[in-house]
Amino acid sequence: MFKNYFKTAWRSLLRGKSFSLINISGLAIGMAGAILILLWLQNEISFDKFHTNKDNLYQLYGLGSNVDGHQQEIGIVSQPIGPFLKQNYPEVEATTRVSDVNSFLFTANNKSFTGIEGDFVDPSFLQMFTFPLIEGNKNEQLKNVYSISITQKLAKKLFGNEEAIGKIIRIDSVDNFTVTGVLKDLPPNTEFDFEYLLSWDYLKKLGWNNDNWLSNNTFTFVQLKPNVNADAFSDKIKNVTKVQSGRNDVWTHFIYPLSKWHLYSNFENGKPAGGRIDTVRVFGIIAAFILLIACINFMNLSTARSEKRAKEVGIRKVAGAGKSSLIGQFIVEAFLTACIAGAIALLIVQLTLPSFDTLINAQLSIPYNNFYFWLSACGFIVLTSLLAGSYPAFYLSSFRPVSIFKKQFKKTQSAISPRKVLVVLQFTFAIILIVSTIVVRNQLQYAQDRDKGYSNNNLIQVDFVGDIDKNYSLIKQDILNSGIASSVTKTMTGITEGGAHSWGFRWPNETPADTNTTITLYSEDADLVKTAGIHLIEGRDIDINKYPTDSFSVLLNETAVKVMGFKNPVGQIINNPFDKINWRVVGVVKNYVEGSPYERIPPTIILGPGNSWFNTMHIKFNPNYSTTDALAKTALIFKKYNPAYPFDYQFVDEEYAKKFDDEQRTKTMAGLFAFLAIFISCLGLFGLSAYVAESRIKEIGVRKVLGATAFNITKLLSLDFIKLVFVSIIIATPVAWYAMNKWLQDYVYRINISWMIFFIAGSLAITIALITVSFQSIKAAIANPVKSLRTE
């Protein structure tokens, strides 16, 4: 029986080649789009789920107050707290601290490299997290201060095809390290990013440790013993820093599970409030939309051809075929179509996957050797065939033979029919996607056009490596004397990266609510305002060369002045009890974007060099020099004072542009899948309009004989479809507004959704639909009526 079903289904596909081609093409493109999204979703959902201890791994967070008096979380804590928890709480299996570093110079086999990402960790790191060793003993890693574990990629870079275990790597031309382990390269679906691991003891040897309980600067991870209640443990350790520091105005703590790190990384008032999970859900819905649009094409075209299949159904019923037999036949036809479309879709995915990987900045692959993949693929095809074929199967099998043979079977031109509902549904989805794409694009453009508060033209930043810090004054002097730069300054970090978070500052007339206000700290030695082009509102810039007392001077931004309630900020004294220093305000700068361009600008204090640290220098090139010449001459100066290291730099405008990478990818993906939705919808509309024109060929001939023009005929055939698109616009508008308004709530700095967006989306949908339908309408309108009336 099934063999006969398939044979009949195959013949049916061959009989209606054009409609079969449209059906298969639409389904294949829809399935390919859905598969690409599903591969991306699977990658997002699987982040860090490969760790053996995943159910017991947590990150330690701090919780304090921000400028609005709400709770604010921070993912870094003090360095002593991790070992303290391990030693004093029996619920803890292990803890590890993680501090990233990329400033070392690596030398091996007479080859040198810089900018390699690595981490300082406690020896327990590789017992807690599952990063498999290809070579070496996991239990012996990082127990020696001069041992190093490297990834396959780094081993290949340093030693080629030679065995890496036991080899020597020289770091910063100072210390020799022995390779004790080679790690399998990190999978793409992890939050960790390193090519080597160094012992925490080496960080101590360098003097980079900080045992102050009040200094939050380190990622700390906790592994609880099985069956320990995480919420109860969070409550138990909540006030650990308060107790150990002897202060009540410090951050509290909680632990956050590994399963939520990637998808639920946003917090609101100290509580989890979504994150990437919102994007994952949106694209999951988009995948369903695209597949559903493709299935609607199949339903519409199958039911549109009902008159041609009516006689076949009548004869089969007269010959004794039951309704269930006919339903089975039509479901098999849908299944065969879905199988062919599925094979083509897989080919499309395989061909487009490299480009898609580049678009989303990921490494996706089709797991052909995974049994569950093929099981899922079969389920996907069966689901698609049932979704696409069930309605046509029940519809066609319901025809009555008597009505068919008496030619009483005619399609009614009712105001509402299932086919019209499906077309409306199809274009509703497509218009929602168009609106979403426009909103994402406008939000991205809005943030990119935001006044940064500084000038990043001709501005580069150079991280302190090797002897740059020691020879900074000489480097600065040579650069300025050469005329290639107009100003130079050294700062805590790059200006686009923001600064450190602190609290506890005191100022005149403060209120008790100000005690835990989180302040962003930045630092400079001199000329930050001139170098970065920050607008000085009041007072002057810090300049340690001109004013020696500026070691303990500060600049405030506008938000800080507002928080502190200063009417005349210049000359005011602010105090930080942690360092027991009185800082004098010498100037006020306009707010500038230092973190996310979508967020409010926090209260910021720019410290003088008296009790600050510096990791970066900024150089403002002279516009009279070409960038190429300026960089070449700057490189020679750095080579003179830091000969062991290559000259590495970043353009500040490029660093700032990276802040928009995620939204740029979201915009491109939304645009791509909106295009697919429209294309598939139009493919179905094209087939449907072709069938309508074919079924009304005699009517068109008669109208032309009676004097109807080509324009009249085109208008007649197109108007019904355009009305359906108008209905789709009416339905899609409130749905799209609600969805995108909710998406925008994640951004403090956001656009308002204008009515113009819906006008553009609606106009675009109508124009595309009109072009699609008009092609068949005009073709029918200009046909010779004599040939039309001779049909049959």
Short mmCIF file of C-alpha atoms in Angstrom, two decimals, residues 299-750:
data_model
loop_
_atom_site.label_atom_id
_atom_site.label_comp_id
_atom_site.label_asym_id
_atom_site.label_seq_id
_atom_site.Cartn_x
_atom_site.Cartn_y
_atom_site.Cartn_z
CA MET A 299 -1.23 24.34 1.94
CA ASN A 300 -2.37 27.20 -0.29
CA LEU A 301 -1.03 25.78 -3.53
CA SER A 302 -2.38 22.29 -2.73
CA THR A 303 -5.88 23.55 -1.95
CA ALA A 304 -5.79 26.00 -4.88
CA ARG A 305 -5.38 23.04 -7.23
CA SER A 306 -8.41 21.36 -5.68
CA GLU A 307 -10.47 21.49 -8.89
CA LYS A 308 -7.78 19.63 -10.80
CA ARG A 309 -7.56 16.99 -8.05
CA ALA A 310 -11.35 16.78 -7.58
CA LYS A 311 -11.97 14.22 -10.32
CA GLU A 312 -9.11 12.06 -9.04
CA VAL A 313 -10.67 12.09 -5.55
CA GLY A 314 -14.14 11.29 -7.00
CA ILE A 315 -12.90 8.31 -9.02
CA ARG A 316 -10.94 6.95 -6.04
CA LYS A 317 -13.98 7.22 -3.79
CA VAL A 318 -16.25 5.53 -6.38
CA ALA A 319 -13.63 2.78 -6.70
CA GLY A 320 -13.93 2.17 -2.96
CA ALA A 321 -11.22 4.32 -1.41
CA GLY A 322 -12.09 5.46 2.09
CA LYS A 323 -11.42 8.89 3.54
CA SER A 324 -8.52 7.58 5.65
CA SER A 325 -6.92 6.05 2.54
CA LEU A 326 -7.12 9.39 0.70
CA ILE A 327 -5.73 11.27 3.71
CA GLY A 328 -2.83 8.81 3.79
CA GLN A 329 -2.20 9.39 0.08
CA PHE A 330 -2.05 13.17 0.42
CA ILE A 331 0.08 12.99 3.60
CA VAL A 332 2.55 10.75 1.74
CA GLU A 333 2.67 13.34 -1.07
CA ALA A 334 3.48 16.00 1.52
CA PHE A 335 6.07 13.70 3.13
CA LEU A 336 7.76 13.03 -0.22
CA THR A 337 7.84 16.76 -0.97
CA ALA A 338 9.27 17.44 2.52
CA CYS A 339 11.94 14.73 2.06
CA ILE A 340 13.12 16.22 -1.23
CA ALA A 341 13.00 19.72 0.26
CA GLY A 342 14.86 18.49 3.36
CA ALA A 343 17.70 17.05 1.26
CA ILE A 344 17.99 20.31 -0.70
CA ALA A 345 17.79 22.31 2.56
CA LEU A 346 20.68 20.32 4.03
CA LEU A 347 22.73 21.04 0.91
CA ILE A 348 21.90 24.78 1.18
CA VAL A 349 22.91 24.78 4.86
CA GLN A 350 26.19 23.03 4.12
CA LEU A 351 27.04 25.54 1.38
CA THR A 352 26.05 28.65 3.37
CA LEU A 353 27.33 27.59 6.81
CA PRO A 354 30.83 29.16 6.44
CA SER A 355 29.27 32.53 5.56
CA PHE A 356 26.73 32.17 8.37
CA ASP A 357 29.57 31.40 10.82
CA THR A 358 31.30 34.61 9.80
CA LEU A 359 28.07 36.55 10.25
CA ILE A 360 27.37 35.31 13.79
CA ASN A 361 31.02 34.99 14.84
CA ALA A 362 30.65 31.32 15.78
CA GLN A 363 31.81 27.90 14.61
CA LEU A 364 28.75 25.83 13.79
CA SER A 365 28.78 22.42 12.17
CA ILE A 366 26.27 19.79 11.10
CA PRO A 367 26.87 16.69 13.29
CA TYR A 368 26.48 14.06 10.57
CA ASN A 369 27.96 11.31 12.76
CA ASN A 370 25.49 11.92 15.60
CA PHE A 371 22.56 9.48 15.75
CA TYR A 372 20.37 12.03 17.52
CA PHE A 373 20.95 14.53 14.72
CA TRP A 374 19.49 12.13 12.14
CA LEU A 375 16.66 11.25 14.51
CA SER A 376 15.92 14.96 14.93
CA ALA A 377 16.19 15.49 11.16
CA CYS A 378 13.65 12.74 10.50
CA GLY A 379 11.37 14.20 13.17
CA PHE A 380 11.79 17.63 11.62
CA ILE A 381 10.78 16.34 8.16
CA VAL A 382 7.81 14.39 9.56
CA LEU A 383 6.66 17.45 11.54
CA THR A 384 7.00 19.65 8.44
CA SER A 385 5.09 17.21 6.26
CA LEU A 386 2.28 16.91 8.84
CA LEU A 387 2.18 20.69 9.29
CA ALA A 388 2.12 21.33 5.54
CA GLY A 389 0.07 18.35 4.41
CA SER A 390 -2.60 17.82 7.06
CA TYR A 391 -4.98 20.60 6.02
CA PRO A 392 -4.81 19.83 2.23
CA ALA A 393 -5.25 16.11 3.01
CA PHE A 394 -8.42 16.60 5.06
CA TYR A 395 -9.69 19.26 2.67
CA LEU A 396 -9.24 17.24 -0.54
CA SER A 397 -10.45 13.97 0.99
CA SER A 398 -13.73 15.63 2.05
CA PHE A 399 -15.00 16.10 -1.54
CA ARG A 400 -18.26 14.26 -2.37
CA PRO A 401 -18.17 12.21 -5.61
CA VAL A 402 -21.76 13.13 -6.63
CA SER A 403 -21.02 16.86 -6.42
CA ILE A 404 -17.79 16.39 -8.34
CA PHE A 405 -19.26 14.49 -11.27
CA LYS A 406 -22.30 16.79 -11.49
CA LYS A 407 -19.77 19.66 -11.63
CA GLN A 408 -21.40 21.17 -8.57
CA PHE A 409 -17.97 21.43 -6.98
CA LYS A 410 -16.95 25.05 -7.23
CA LYS A 411 -14.81 27.26 -5.06
CA THR A 412 -16.83 30.02 -3.48
CA GLN A 413 -15.59 33.57 -3.50
CA SER A 414 -16.36 34.05 0.22
CA ALA A 415 -15.09 37.04 2.15
CA ILE A 416 -13.22 34.71 4.49
CA SER A 417 -11.74 31.40 3.36
CA PRO A 418 -8.97 29.23 4.82
CA ARG A 419 -6.72 30.12 1.88
CA LYS A 420 -7.15 33.86 2.47
CA VAL A 421 -6.53 33.40 6.19
CA LEU A 422 -3.30 31.57 5.42
CA VAL A 423 -2.09 34.32 3.04
CA VAL A 424 -2.87 36.95 5.69
CA LEU A 425 -1.03 34.89 8.30
CA GLN A 426 1.94 34.51 5.98
CA PHE A 427 2.31 38.22 5.29
CA THR A 428 1.62 39.10 8.91
CA PHE A 429 4.71 37.14 9.95
CA ALA A 430 6.75 38.69 7.15
CA ILE A 431 5.72 42.26 8.08
CA ILE A 432 6.53 41.64 11.75
CA LEU A 433 10.03 40.59 10.68
CA ILE A 434 10.42 43.66 8.46
CA VAL A 435 9.39 45.96 11.34
CA SER A 436 11.78 44.13 13.67
CA THR A 437 14.67 44.60 11.25
CA ILE A 438 13.96 48.32 10.89
CA VAL A 439 13.69 48.81 14.67
CA VAL A 440 16.96 46.95 15.35
CA ARG A 441 18.67 48.94 12.61
CA ASN A 442 17.35 52.27 13.97
CA GLN A 443 18.32 51.39 17.56
CA LEU A 444 21.83 50.49 16.42
CA GLN A 445 22.14 53.71 14.42
CA TYR A 446 20.77 55.72 17.36
CA ALA A 447 23.47 54.39 19.68
CA GLN A 448 26.20 54.82 17.06
CA ASP A 449 25.16 58.46 16.55
CA ARG A 450 25.19 59.15 20.29
CA ASP A 451 27.61 61.87 21.32
CA LYS A 452 30.56 59.95 22.75
CA GLY A 453 31.82 62.98 24.64
CA TYR A 454 35.32 62.61 23.23
CA SER A 455 37.08 62.59 19.85
CA ASN A 456 38.51 59.30 18.65
CA ASN A 457 39.95 60.65 15.39
CA ASN A 458 43.72 60.06 15.02
CA LEU A 459 43.72 58.53 18.51
CA ILE A 460 45.48 55.26 19.32
CA GLN A 461 45.97 53.36 22.56
CA VAL A 462 48.98 51.25 23.52
CA ASP A 463 48.91 48.79 26.41
CA PHE A 464 51.82 48.79 28.85
CA VAL A 465 54.00 45.75 28.18
CA GLY A 466 57.67 45.16 28.90
CA ASP A 467 59.50 48.41 29.64
CA ILE A 468 56.83 50.85 28.39
CA ASP A 469 55.71 51.77 31.90
CA LYS A 470 59.30 52.23 33.11
CA ASN A 471 60.27 54.34 30.08
CA TYR A 472 56.95 56.13 29.67
CA SER A 473 58.36 59.65 30.26
CA LEU A 474 61.11 59.13 27.69
CA ILE A 475 58.70 57.66 25.13
CA LYS A 476 56.26 60.54 25.62
CA GLN A 477 59.01 63.14 25.30
CA ASP A 478 60.40 61.63 22.07
CA ILE A 479 56.92 61.35 20.51
CA LEU A 480 56.08 64.99 21.31
CA ASN A 481 59.51 66.26 20.23
CA SER A 482 59.19 64.48 16.88
CA GLY A 483 55.97 66.38 16.13
CA ILE A 484 54.03 63.25 15.15
CA ALA A 485 51.62 63.69 18.06
CA SER A 486 49.94 66.72 19.60
CA SER A 487 49.51 65.13 23.04
CA VAL A 488 50.10 61.94 25.02
CA THR A 489 48.58 60.68 28.28
CA LYS A 490 48.64 57.51 30.35
CA THR A 491 45.45 56.09 31.84
CA MET A 492 44.10 53.19 33.86
CA THR A 493 42.63 51.44 30.78
CA GLY A 494 41.62 52.29 27.24
CA ILE A 495 39.09 55.10 27.22
CA THR A 496 36.45 52.86 25.62
CA GLU A 497 36.77 50.22 28.34
CA GLY A 498 35.63 52.28 31.32
CA GLY A 499 37.36 52.09 34.68
CA ALA A 500 37.18 50.28 38.01
CA HIS A 501 34.18 50.21 40.33
CA SER A 502 34.49 51.51 43.87
CA TRP A 503 32.39 52.88 46.69
CA GLY A 504 32.80 54.47 50.11
CA PHE A 505 33.74 57.96 48.88
CA ARG A 506 32.77 60.78 51.24
CA TRP A 507 32.03 64.39 50.39
CA PRO A 508 30.58 67.44 52.14
CA ASN A 509 26.86 67.26 52.98
CA GLU A 510 26.55 63.62 51.93
CA THR A 511 23.46 61.70 53.00
CA PRO A 512 23.37 58.20 54.52
CA ALA A 513 21.99 56.91 51.20
CA ASP A 514 25.24 58.00 49.50
CA THR A 515 27.35 55.58 51.55
CA ASN A 516 27.21 52.66 49.12
CA THR A 517 26.94 54.64 45.89
CA THR A 518 29.00 52.89 43.21
CA ILE A 519 31.54 55.19 41.60
CA THR A 520 33.51 54.50 38.41
CA LEU A 521 37.20 55.32 38.82
CA TYR A 522 39.52 56.33 35.99
CA SER A 523 43.02 57.80 36.13
CA GLU A 524 45.44 60.02 34.21
CA ASP A 525 48.79 61.72 34.68
CA ALA A 526 48.20 64.78 32.44
CA ASP A 527 46.50 65.99 29.24
CA LEU A 528 43.63 63.49 29.12
CA VAL A 529 41.22 66.29 28.19
CA LYS A 530 43.45 67.47 25.34
CA THR A 531 44.38 63.99 24.10
CA ALA A 532 40.89 62.49 24.09
CA GLY A 533 39.09 65.71 23.21
CA ILE A 534 36.90 65.55 26.32
CA HIS A 535 34.93 68.75 26.88
CA LEU A 536 36.02 70.62 30.02
CA ILE A 537 33.02 72.38 31.59
CA GLU A 538 34.66 73.95 34.59
CA GLY A 539 38.15 74.30 36.11
CA ARG A 540 41.16 72.68 34.44
CA ASP A 541 42.66 69.31 33.56
CA ILE A 542 45.02 67.36 35.82
CA ASP A 543 48.65 68.04 34.92
CA ILE A 544 51.28 66.49 37.18
CA ASN A 545 54.07 68.18 35.23
CA LYS A 546 52.76 71.71 35.70
CA TYR A 547 51.11 71.23 39.10
CA PRO A 548 53.03 68.74 41.32
CA THR A 549 50.17 68.73 43.84
CA ASP A 550 47.90 67.22 41.18
CA SER A 551 49.02 63.79 42.35
CA PHE A 552 45.93 63.90 44.56
CA SER A 553 43.65 65.97 42.34
CA VAL A 554 40.55 64.67 40.58
CA LEU A 555 38.15 65.50 37.78
CA LEU A 556 34.41 64.78 38.12
CA ASN A 557 31.97 64.11 35.34
CA GLU A 558 28.53 65.75 35.25
CA THR A 559 26.79 62.72 36.79
CA ALA A 560 29.21 62.69 39.73
CA VAL A 561 28.63 66.41 40.36
CA LYS A 562 24.87 65.79 40.36
CA VAL A 563 25.16 62.81 42.73
CA MET A 564 27.36 64.74 45.14
CA GLY A 565 25.10 67.78 45.00
CA PHE A 566 27.92 70.27 44.33
CA LYS A 567 26.93 73.76 43.15
CA ASN A 568 30.57 74.85 42.98
CA PRO A 569 32.52 71.60 42.61
CA VAL A 570 36.00 73.03 41.90
CA GLY A 571 37.97 73.13 45.14
CA GLN A 572 35.77 70.62 46.95
CA ILE A 573 37.45 67.78 48.89
CA ILE A 574 36.30 64.18 48.57
CA ASN A 575 37.64 61.39 50.71
CA ASN A 576 38.01 57.67 50.30
CA PRO A 577 38.39 55.93 53.68
CA PHE A 578 39.95 52.89 51.99
CA ASP A 579 43.12 54.77 51.00
CA LYS A 580 42.82 57.57 53.64
CA ILE A 581 43.47 60.22 50.98
CA ASN A 582 41.80 63.59 50.56
CA TRP A 583 41.30 64.27 46.85
CA ARG A 584 40.79 67.83 45.62
CA VAL A 585 38.46 68.57 42.69
CA VAL A 586 40.22 70.70 40.05
CA GLY A 587 37.77 70.36 37.15
CA VAL A 588 34.49 69.07 35.76
CA VAL A 589 34.20 67.30 32.39
CA LYS A 590 31.17 66.67 30.25
CA ASN A 591 29.77 63.14 30.45
CA TYR A 592 31.46 60.78 27.98
CA VAL A 593 30.59 57.19 27.02
CA GLU A 594 32.96 54.89 28.89
CA GLY A 595 31.03 51.61 28.97
CA SER A 596 27.99 50.46 27.02
CA PRO A 597 26.67 53.12 24.61
CA TYR A 598 23.15 51.90 25.46
CA GLU A 599 23.38 52.64 29.20
CA ARG A 600 23.34 55.70 31.43
CA ILE A 601 26.71 57.30 32.12
CA PRO A 602 27.69 56.52 35.73
CA PRO A 603 29.23 58.97 38.24
CA THR A 604 32.93 58.99 37.40
CA ILE A 605 35.99 60.26 39.25
CA ILE A 606 39.19 60.69 37.22
CA LEU A 607 42.06 60.36 39.67
CA GLY A 608 45.48 61.92 39.52
CA PRO A 609 48.54 59.62 39.67
CA GLY A 610 49.04 59.78 43.45
CA ASN A 611 47.41 56.45 44.30
CA SER A 612 46.38 55.12 40.91
CA TRP A 613 47.57 52.47 38.52
CA PHE A 614 48.20 52.74 34.79
CA ASN A 615 47.98 50.12 32.07
CA THR A 616 47.54 52.13 28.86
CA MET A 617 48.80 55.20 27.06
CA HIS A 618 46.86 57.26 24.51
CA ILE A 619 48.52 59.11 21.64
CA LYS A 620 46.79 61.84 19.62
CA PHE A 621 48.48 62.00 16.23
CA ASN A 622 49.18 65.31 14.55
CA PRO A 623 46.69 65.61 11.64
CA ASN A 624 49.46 67.09 9.49
CA TYR A 625 51.06 63.63 9.34
CA SER A 626 49.56 60.72 7.46
CA THR A 627 48.53 57.85 9.73
CA THR A 628 51.03 55.54 8.02
CA ASP A 629 53.97 57.91 8.63
CA ALA A 630 52.90 58.62 12.21
CA LEU A 631 52.63 54.90 13.03
CA ALA A 632 56.01 54.12 11.42
CA LYS A 633 57.81 56.82 13.40
CA THR A 634 56.00 55.87 16.62
CA ALA A 635 57.03 52.24 16.13
CA LEU A 636 60.70 53.28 15.93
CA ILE A 637 60.45 55.15 19.23
CA PHE A 638 58.84 52.18 20.98
CA LYS A 639 61.47 49.86 19.51
CA LYS A 640 64.13 52.10 21.04
CA TYR A 641 62.74 51.94 24.57
CA ASN A 642 60.99 48.54 24.51
CA PRO A 643 63.14 46.48 22.10
CA ALA A 644 61.98 43.02 23.18
CA TYR A 645 58.36 43.66 22.21
CA PRO A 646 56.66 44.38 18.90
CA PHE A 647 54.75 47.65 18.68
CA ASP A 648 51.09 46.72 19.25
CA TYR A 649 48.39 49.36 19.21
CA GLN A 650 44.64 49.80 18.69
CA PHE A 651 42.74 52.61 17.01
CA VAL A 652 40.25 53.94 19.54
CA ASP A 653 37.52 54.38 16.91
CA GLU A 654 37.81 50.68 16.02
CA GLU A 655 37.65 49.69 19.69
CA TYR A 656 34.53 51.80 20.12
CA ALA A 657 32.93 50.22 17.03
CA LYS A 658 33.33 46.76 18.64
CA LYS A 659 30.73 47.76 21.23
CA PHE A 660 28.09 47.41 18.53
CA ASP A 661 29.14 43.97 17.26
CA ASP A 662 26.32 42.01 18.93
CA GLU A 663 23.61 44.41 17.78
CA GLN A 664 25.16 44.54 14.30
CA ARG A 665 24.94 40.75 14.08
CA THR A 666 21.35 40.81 15.37
CA LYS A 667 20.44 43.42 12.76
CA THR A 668 22.02 41.43 9.94
CA MET A 669 20.40 38.16 11.05
CA ALA A 670 16.99 39.79 11.41
CA GLY A 671 17.36 41.37 7.97
CA LEU A 672 18.46 38.10 6.39
CA PHE A 673 15.56 36.09 7.79
CA ALA A 674 13.06 38.87 7.08
CA PHE A 675 14.21 38.70 3.44
CA LEU A 676 13.77 34.91 3.47
CA ALA A 677 10.26 35.27 4.92
CA ILE A 678 9.26 37.80 2.26
CA PHE A 679 10.87 35.74 -0.51
CA ILE A 680 9.08 32.54 0.53
CA SER A 681 5.79 34.43 0.91
CA CYS A 682 6.17 35.92 -2.57
CA LEU A 683 7.07 32.53 -3.98
CA GLY A 684 3.73 31.22 -2.75
CA LEU A 685 1.93 34.33 -3.89
CA PHE A 686 3.48 33.92 -7.33
CA GLY A 687 2.22 30.35 -7.60
CA LEU A 688 -1.19 31.27 -6.24
CA SER A 689 -1.62 34.20 -8.62
CA ALA A 690 -0.54 31.99 -11.53
CA TYR A 691 -3.21 29.46 -10.62
CA VAL A 692 -5.89 32.13 -10.17
CA ALA A 693 -5.02 33.59 -13.59
CA GLU A 694 -5.14 30.12 -15.12
CA SER A 695 -8.47 29.22 -13.49
CA ARG A 696 -10.08 32.51 -14.67
CA ILE A 697 -8.69 32.38 -18.21
CA LYS A 698 -12.14 32.21 -19.89
CA GLU A 699 -13.47 35.07 -17.75
CA ILE A 700 -10.44 37.17 -18.77
CA GLY A 701 -11.05 36.33 -22.45
CA VAL A 702 -14.70 37.36 -22.23
CA ARG A 703 -13.85 40.62 -20.44
CA LYS A 704 -11.26 41.51 -23.10
CA VAL A 705 -13.73 40.79 -25.91
CA LEU A 706 -16.21 43.10 -24.15
CA GLY A 707 -13.62 45.90 -24.06
CA ALA A 708 -11.70 45.52 -20.81
CA THR A 709 -8.18 46.96 -20.98
CA ALA A 710 -5.01 45.26 -19.79
CA PHE A 711 -4.98 47.68 -16.84
CA ASN A 712 -8.55 46.65 -15.88
CA ILE A 713 -7.63 42.96 -16.01
CA THR A 714 -4.43 43.49 -14.02
CA LYS A 715 -6.30 45.49 -11.40
CA LEU A 716 -9.02 42.81 -11.19
CA LEU A 717 -6.55 39.97 -10.58
CA SER A 718 -4.25 41.90 -8.24
CA LEU A 719 -6.75 43.70 -6.03
CA ASP A 720 -7.86 40.67 -4.01
CA PHE A 721 -4.27 39.84 -3.04
CA ILE A 722 -3.42 43.44 -2.14
CA LYS A 723 -6.49 43.58 0.14
CA LEU A 724 -5.11 40.58 2.02
CA VAL A 725 -1.76 42.32 2.47
CA PHE A 726 -3.58 45.36 3.88
CA VAL A 727 -5.30 43.09 6.42
CA SER A 728 -1.87 41.64 7.30
CA ILE A 729 -0.52 45.15 7.95
CA ILE A 730 -3.42 45.91 10.31
CA ILE A 731 -2.81 42.69 12.28
CA ALA A 732 1.00 42.88 12.25
CA THR A 733 1.28 46.50 13.43
CA PRO A 734 0.19 46.08 17.09
CA VAL A 735 1.97 42.73 17.42
CA ALA A 736 5.26 44.11 16.05
CA TRP A 737 4.96 47.24 18.20
CA TYR A 738 4.46 45.19 21.37
CA ALA A 739 7.32 42.77 20.60
CA MET A 740 9.86 45.43 19.67
CA ASN A 741 8.85 47.78 22.47
CA LYS A 742 9.53 44.93 24.91
CA TRP A 743 12.91 44.26 23.23
CA LEU A 744 13.87 47.92 23.56
CA GLN A 745 13.25 47.86 27.32
CA ASP A 746 16.65 46.18 27.73
CA TYR A 747 18.27 49.45 26.63
CA VAL A 748 18.27 52.55 28.81
CA TYR A 749 19.37 54.68 25.85
CA ARG A 750 16.79 53.74 23.20
#
